[in-house]
């Protein structure tokens, strides 16, 4: 009985440790700081506020501001304001929703797709730089386990 209890305590400690690390990753301030670093020099329209809109559109494809809002973490009007900045810069365009002609979809332009590709390259380089001191193979193993956790874990 002692071993089972000890095992459960250790597993629970691991769960707490993972939860604490996720708390840091998911904090809005952590994301904002990262987005500021990644968007530096990308032009006036691409910043820590518009980055989530670009990223979400690249991940999901055309969506309305209302549909995008939960992914971005702001309300519909916040998405609309950010999308307007991106539209003025030629990174996003609005199209009529084929399922509802009254609604408009936000769509990445070719220029917007290039901006997202640049941001993804910057993010990958930033991540790899932070892992550069890890022993050989650890980063690859971490990537596989993190992917497994996001697919099979509490987020899947």
Backbone as CSV, one residue per row, in Angstrom:
resi,resn,N_x,N_y,N_z,CA_x,CA_y,CA_z,C_x,C_y,C_z
1,UNK,0.828,-1.193,0.000,0.000,0.000,0.000,0.870,1.254,0.000
2,UNK,1.975,1.197,0.723,2.879,2.338,0.805,3.413,2.699,-0.587
3,UNK,3.760,1.712,-1.394,4.300,1.967,-2.733,3.259,2.625,-3.628
4,UNK,2.025,2.171,-3.555,0.963,2.749,-4.385,0.738,4.203,-4.016
5,UNK,0.746,4.492,-2.714,0.543,5.877,-2.286,1.707,6.748,-2.740
6,UNK,2.933,6.247,-2.560,4.107,6.999,-2.973,4.077,7.250,-4.484
7,UNK,3.742,6.239,-5.237,3.658,6.368,-6.687,2.645,7.435,-7.078
8,UNK,1.481,7.428,-6.437,0.455,8.435,-6.706,0.924,9.832,-6.354
9,UNK,1.674,9.953,-5.251,2.190,11.266,-4.854,3.193,11.794,-5.877
10,UNK,4.077,10.909,-6.347,5.067,11.306,-7.345,4.369,11.721,-8.636
11,UNK,3.390,10.925,-9.081,2.649,11.267,-10.294,1.944,12.604,-10.136
12,UNK,1.368,12.839,-8.959,0.683,14.103,-8.720,1.675,15.266,-8.741
13,UNK,2.883,15.041,-8.197,3.911,16.090,-8.245,4.277,16.409,-9.696
14,UNK,4.396,15.382,-10.518,4.696,15.589,-11.929,3.565,16.382,-12.577
15,UNK,2.326,16.039,-12.261,1.182,16.780,-12.785,1.226,18.240,-12.374
16,UNK,1.583,18.506,-11.119,1.702,19.894,-10.644,2.832,20.628,-11.355
17,UNK,3.938,19.930,-11.577,5.077,20.544,-12.256,4.710,20.917,-13.697
18,UNK,4.027,20.009,-14.387,3.587,20.291,-15.756,2.579,21.433,-15.767
19,UNK,1.646,21.418,-14.823,0.643,22.485,-14.744,1.308,23.842,-14.516
20,UNK,2.317,23.891,-13.663,3.015,25.159,-13.399,3.728,25.652,-14.661
21,UNK,4.376,24.740,-15.384,5.062,25.127,-16.617,4.066,25.622,-17.662
22,UNK,2.935,24.933,-17.770,1.899,25.375,-18.714,1.348,26.740,-18.314
23,UNK,1.211,26.976,-17.019,0.737,28.281,-16.551,1.632,29.401,-17.040
24,UNK,2.930,29.180,-17.009,3.882,30.181,-17.493,3.727,30.364,-19.006
25,UNK,3.638,29.250,-19.730,3.505,29.327,-21.192,2.216,30.010,-21.631
26,UNK,1.154,29.784,-20.903,-0.154,30.279,-21.309,-0.468,31.682,-20.808
27,UNK,0.382,32.225,-19.952,0.147,33.588,-19.460,0.130,34.570,-20.611
28,UNK,-0.800,35.465,-20.570,-0.912,36.473,-21.636,0.369,37.299,-21.742
29,UNK,0.986,37.636,-20.613,2.210,38.442,-20.659,3.343,37.682,-21.345
30,UNK,3.427,36.381,-21.131,4.460,35.576,-21.790,4.259,35.606,-23.294
31,UNK,3.020,35.396,-23.729,2.723,35.411,-25.167,2.991,36.787,-25.760
32,UNK,2.572,37.836,-25.068,2.757,39.198,-25.572,4.232,39.518,-25.752
33,UNK,5.056,39.146,-24.770,6.499,39.394,-24.883,7.096,38.649,-26.069
34,UNK,6.702,37.400,-26.243,7.195,36.616,-27.371,6.747,37.238,-28.688
35,UNK,5.487,37.630,-28.775,4.971,38.237,-30.002,5.681,39.557,-30.310
36,UNK,6.026,40.323,-29.267,6.778,41.567,-29.485,8.135,41.263,-30.103
37,UNK,8.811,40.252,-29.574,10.130,39.881,-30.101,10.031,39.397,-31.544
38,UNK,9.050,38.566,-31.819,8.926,37.971,-33.150,8.551,38.981,-34.221
39,UNK,7.755,39.990,-33.855,7.244,40.937,-34.851,8.139,42.156,-35.045
40,UNK,9.216,42.243,-34.285,10.102,43.399,-34.388,10.616,43.550,-35.826
41,UNK,10.414,44.736,-36.375,10.877,45.034,-37.720,9.995,44.488,-38.838
42,UNK,8.814,43.969,-38.516,7.927,43.392,-39.533,7.004,44.436,-40.172
43,UNK,7.096,45.660,-39.732,6.223,46.701,-40.264,5.211,47.121,-39.210
44,UNK,4.660,48.281,-39.427,3.768,48.894,-38.440,2.524,48.060,-38.142
45,UNK,1.994,47.366,-39.127,0.743,46.632,-38.930,0.941,45.307,-38.196
46,UNK,2.148,44.760,-38.231,2.406,43.461,-37.607,3.081,43.694,-36.262
47,UNK,2.310,43.450,-35.200,2.833,43.629,-33.850,2.226,42.574,-32.932
48,UNK,2.455,42.720,-31.640,1.970,41.728,-30.679,0.440,41.641,-30.633
49,UNK,-0.253,42.679,-31.113,-1.715,42.649,-31.131,-2.260,41.964,-32.385
50,UNK,-1.614,42.181,-33.520,-2.116,41.607,-34.765,-1.542,40.217,-35.047
51,UNK,-0.430,39.877,-34.406,0.181,38.559,-34.606,-0.824,37.421,-34.391
52,UNK,-1.602,37.425,-33.292,-2.546,36.316,-33.095,-3.590,36.199,-34.211
53,UNK,-3.988,37.313,-34.813,-4.955,37.268,-35.915,-4.316,36.596,-37.126
54,UNK,-3.111,37.002,-37.480,-2.405,36.387,-38.607,-2.194,34.895,-38.363
55,UNK,-1.723,34.579,-37.184,-1.434,33.188,-36.841,-2.691,32.323,-36.900
56,UNK,-3.775,32.811,-36.330,-5.028,32.043,-36.318,-5.570,31.848,-37.733
57,UNK,-5.508,32.884,-38.553,-5.979,32.746,-39.939,-5.118,31.744,-40.712
58,UNK,-3.828,31.744,-40.458,-2.948,30.787,-41.133,-3.269,29.361,-40.689
59,UNK,-3.605,29.205,-39.440,-3.902,27.882,-38.880,-5.266,27.354,-39.319
60,UNK,-6.256,28.240,-39.410,-7.638,27.794,-39.608,-8.203,28.101,-40.984
61,UNK,-7.596,29.018,-41.702,-8.156,29.455,-42.968,-9.149,30.583,-42.751
62,UNK,-9.826,31.010,-43.811,-10.747,32.147,-43.717,-11.800,31.948,-42.629
63,UNK,-12.001,33.011,-41.859,-12.997,32.974,-40.782,-13.556,34.364,-40.583
64,UNK,-14.731,34.415,-40.005,-15.305,35.711,-39.646,-14.626,36.208,-38.374
65,UNK,-14.744,37.499,-38.129,-14.171,38.075,-36.912,-14.784,37.428,-35.671
66,UNK,-16.074,37.159,-35.718,-16.746,36.532,-34.569,-16.222,35.123,-34.327
67,UNK,-16.000,34.364,-35.395,-15.480,33.004,-35.253,-14.025,32.999,-34.793
68,UNK,-13.282,34.004,-35.185,-11.867,34.093,-34.848,-11.634,34.582,-33.422
69,UNK,-12.562,35.343,-32.895,-12.392,35.990,-31.591,-11.956,35.046,-30.470
70,UNK,-12.590,33.880,-30.278,-12.147,33.005,-29.185,-10.698,32.521,-29.345
71,UNK,-10.269,32.280,-30.587,-8.895,31.843,-30.825,-7.886,32.951,-30.534
72,UNK,-8.279,34.170,-30.792,-7.389,35.314,-30.619,-7.398,35.818,-29.172
73,UNK,-8.499,35.591,-28.485,-8.581,36.005,-27.089,-9.111,37.406,-26.879
74,UNK,-9.797,37.935,-27.887,-10.460,39.240,-27.762,-11.859,39.106,-28.364
75,UNK,-12.678,40.119,-28.166,-14.031,40.044,-28.720,-14.019,40.361,-30.216
76,UNK,-15.179,40.216,-30.852,-15.305,40.411,-32.289,-14.821,41.788,-32.719
77,UNK,-15.176,42.815,-31.973,-14.761,44.160,-32.365,-13.240,44.327,-32.271
78,UNK,-12.611,43.664,-31.311,-11.148,43.693,-31.210,-10.494,43.034,-32.416
79,UNK,-11.046,41.898,-32.841,-10.532,41.224,-34.037,-10.729,42.129,-35.257
80,UNK,-11.887,42.755,-35.359,-12.184,43.630,-36.498,-11.196,44.787,-36.562
81,UNK,-10.899,45.422,-35.430,-9.936,46.538,-35.412,-8.551,46.057,-35.867
82,UNK,-8.131,44.915,-35.351,-6.812,44.392,-35.716,-6.782,43.984,-37.190
83,UNK,-7.865,43.376,-37.653,-7.947,42.972,-39.054,-7.928,44.191,-39.968
84,UNK,-8.528,45.294,-39.543,-8.521,46.522,-40.347,-7.101,47.039,-40.532
85,UNK,-6.294,46.970,-39.495,-4.882,47.367,-39.610,-4.153,46.463,-40.592
86,UNK,-4.414,45.167,-40.482,-3.774,44.199,-41.380,-4.256,44.378,-42.817
87,UNK,-5.529,44.714,-42.976,-6.083,44.953,-44.310,-5.438,46.186,-44.937
88,UNK,-5.287,47.243,-44.172,-4.665,48.469,-44.682,-3.226,48.218,-45.126
89,UNK,-2.571,47.251,-44.497,-1.195,46.913,-44.853,-1.119,45.873,-45.973
90,UNK,-2.277,45.397,-46.444,-2.301,44.433,-47.536,-2.072,42.989,-47.113
91,UNK,-2.199,42.703,-45.834,-1.942,41.353,-45.332,-3.202,40.503,-45.217
92,UNK,-4.344,41.160,-45.119,-5.645,40.487,-44.972,-6.627,41.172,-45.906
93,UNK,-7.563,40.419,-46.432,-8.662,41.010,-47.193,-9.960,40.434,-46.652
94,UNK,-11.039,41.127,-46.958,-12.373,40.658,-46.563,-13.081,40.122,-47.803
95,UNK,-13.752,38.990,-47.625,-14.527,38.393,-48.706,-15.906,38.039,-48.175
96,UNK,-16.888,38.063,-49.062,-18.230,37.634,-48.674,-18.182,36.149,-48.303
97,UNK,-18.874,35.796,-47.240,-18.964,34.403,-46.806,-19.910,33.671,-47.756
98,UNK,-19.445,32.636,-48.462,-20.327,31.942,-49.401,-21.526,31.283,-48.715
99,UNK,-21.393,30.977,-47.431,-22.494,30.356,-46.694,-23.501,31.388,-46.194
100,UNK,-23.083,32.652,-46.106,-23.955,33.718,-45.611,-23.461,35.030,-46.219
101,UNK,-24.048,35.439,-47.310,-23.584,36.618,-48.048,-23.573,37.896,-47.207
102,UNK,-24.303,37.919,-46.102,-24.303,39.110,-45.235,-23.031,39.190,-44.406
103,UNK,-22.398,38.041,-44.181,-21.192,37.984,-43.341,-19.940,38.124,-44.200
104,UNK,-18.860,38.542,-43.558,-17.581,38.679,-44.248,-16.546,37.784,-43.574
105,UNK,-15.710,37.195,-44.418,-14.616,36.375,-43.922,-13.314,37.157,-44.020
106,UNK,-12.434,36.928,-43.078,-11.086,37.475,-43.127,-10.209,36.428,-43.793
107,UNK,-9.426,36.863,-44.780,-8.612,35.948,-45.578,-7.198,36.517,-45.665
108,UNK,-6.203,35.662,-45.471,-4.821,36.100,-45.664,-4.562,36.336,-47.146
109,UNK,-3.896,37.427,-47.461,-3.444,37.674,-48.820,-2.120,36.924,-49.020
110,UNK,-1.622,36.954,-50.235,-0.309,36.347,-50.496,0.751,37.024,-49.640
111,UNK,0.660,38.328,-49.522,1.604,39.079,-48.683,1.443,38.661,-47.215
112,UNK,0.214,38.443,-46.772,-0.040,37.977,-45.412,0.524,36.587,-45.172
113,UNK,0.413,35.720,-46.175,0.980,34.371,-46.065,2.498,34.430,-45.950
114,UNK,3.112,35.353,-46.701,4.567,35.520,-46.603,4.959,36.035,-45.214
115,UNK,4.165,36.957,-44.674,4.450,37.476,-43.333,4.351,36.357,-42.299
116,UNK,3.335,35.520,-42.411,3.177,34.403,-41.483,4.354,33.434,-41.614
117,UNK,4.778,33.148,-42.842,5.924,32.260,-43.046,7.165,32.829,-42.365
118,UNK,7.377,34.134,-42.492,8.514,34.790,-41.834,8.391,34.689,-40.316
119,UNK,7.204,34.929,-39.787,6.991,34.845,-38.344,7.220,33.422,-37.833
120,UNK,6.789,32.436,-38.585,6.997,31.032,-38.186,8.478,30.676,-38.210
121,UNK,9.207,31.188,-39.203,10.661,30.957,-39.253,11.340,31.598,-38.047
122,UNK,10.920,32.801,-37.716,11.488,33.492,-36.555,11.191,32.726,-35.272
123,UNK,9.962,32.238,-35.138,9.585,31.487,-33.939,10.404,30.203,-33.837
124,UNK,10.523,29.462,-34.929,11.303,28.222,-34.913,12.760,28.505,-34.547
125,UNK,13.337,29.564,-35.101,14.725,29.925,-34.784,14.865,30.324,-33.323
126,UNK,13.885,31.058,-32.816,13.893,31.479,-31.407,13.843,30.259,-30.492
127,UNK,12.984,29.323,-30.820,12.867,28.096,-30.023,14.170,27.314,-30.080
128,UNK,14.712,27.118,-31.269,15.941,26.341,-31.395,17.111,27.019,-30.681
129,UNK,17.163,28.332,-30.703,18.228,29.036,-29.975,18.120,28.785,-28.478
130,UNK,16.882,28.733,-27.981,16.708,28.500,-26.545,17.031,27.055,-26.153
131,UNK,17.030,26.150,-27.124,17.332,24.744,-26.856,18.774,24.377,-27.218
132,UNK,19.554,25.339,-27.644,20.896,25.052,-28.166,21.820,24.420,-27.132
133,UNK,21.579,24.645,-25.859,22.452,24.067,-24.832,22.010,22.672,-24.392
134,UNK,20.895,22.199,-24.922,20.411,20.866,-24.554,21.302,19.796,-25.180
135,UNK,21.453,18.674,-24.489,22.231,17.562,-25.060,21.601,17.059,-26.365
136,UNK,22.433,16.497,-27.256,21.920,15.982,-28.531,20.749,15.010,-28.316
137,UNK,19.710,15.188,-29.128,18.555,14.303,-29.075,17.461,14.734,-28.117
138,UNK,17.802,15.546,-27.118,16.786,15.943,-26.139,15.711,16.838,-26.737
139,UNK,16.089,17.765,-27.588,15.108,18.661,-28.200,14.141,17.868,-29.071
140,UNK,14.665,16.914,-29.836,13.810,16.083,-30.682,12.848,15.260,-29.832
141,UNK,13.360,14.666,-28.758,12.503,13.878,-27.865,11.439,14.775,-27.224
142,UNK,11.845,15.969,-26.810,10.893,16.912,-26.215,9.798,17.265,-27.219
143,UNK,10.184,17.526,-28.462,9.201,17.875,-29.498,8.203,16.740,-29.696
144,UNK,8.690,15.500,-29.760,7.786,14.349,-29.923,6.845,14.206,-28.735
145,UNK,7.371,14.350,-27.524,6.554,14.190,-26.321,5.561,15.341,-26.165
146,UNK,5.972,16.545,-26.505,5.059,17.685,-26.429,3.920,17.511,-27.418
147,UNK,4.244,17.066,-28.614,3.202,16.809,-29.619,2.237,15.736,-29.112
148,UNK,2.776,14.687,-28.563,1.953,13.604,-28.008,1.059,14.136,-26.898
149,UNK,1.607,14.989,-26.034,0.844,15.559,-24.934,-0.294,16.421,-25.438
150,UNK,-0.036,17.216,-26.477,-1.102,18.091,-26.988,-2.169,17.317,-27.739
151,UNK,-1.789,16.203,-28.359,-2.769,15.396,-29.109,-3.542,14.457,-28.173
152,UNK,-2.807,13.753,-27.300,-3.424,12.730,-26.453,-3.761,13.215,-25.039
153,UNK,-3.225,14.359,-24.658,-3.418,14.853,-23.291,-4.711,15.612,-23.108
154,UNK,-4.744,16.485,-22.123,-5.991,17.186,-21.786,-6.449,18.185,-22.845
155,UNK,-5.627,18.463,-23.840,-5.986,19.440,-24.871,-6.539,18.770,-26.121
156,UNK,-6.353,17.459,-26.233,-6.733,16.733,-27.444,-8.201,16.461,-27.556
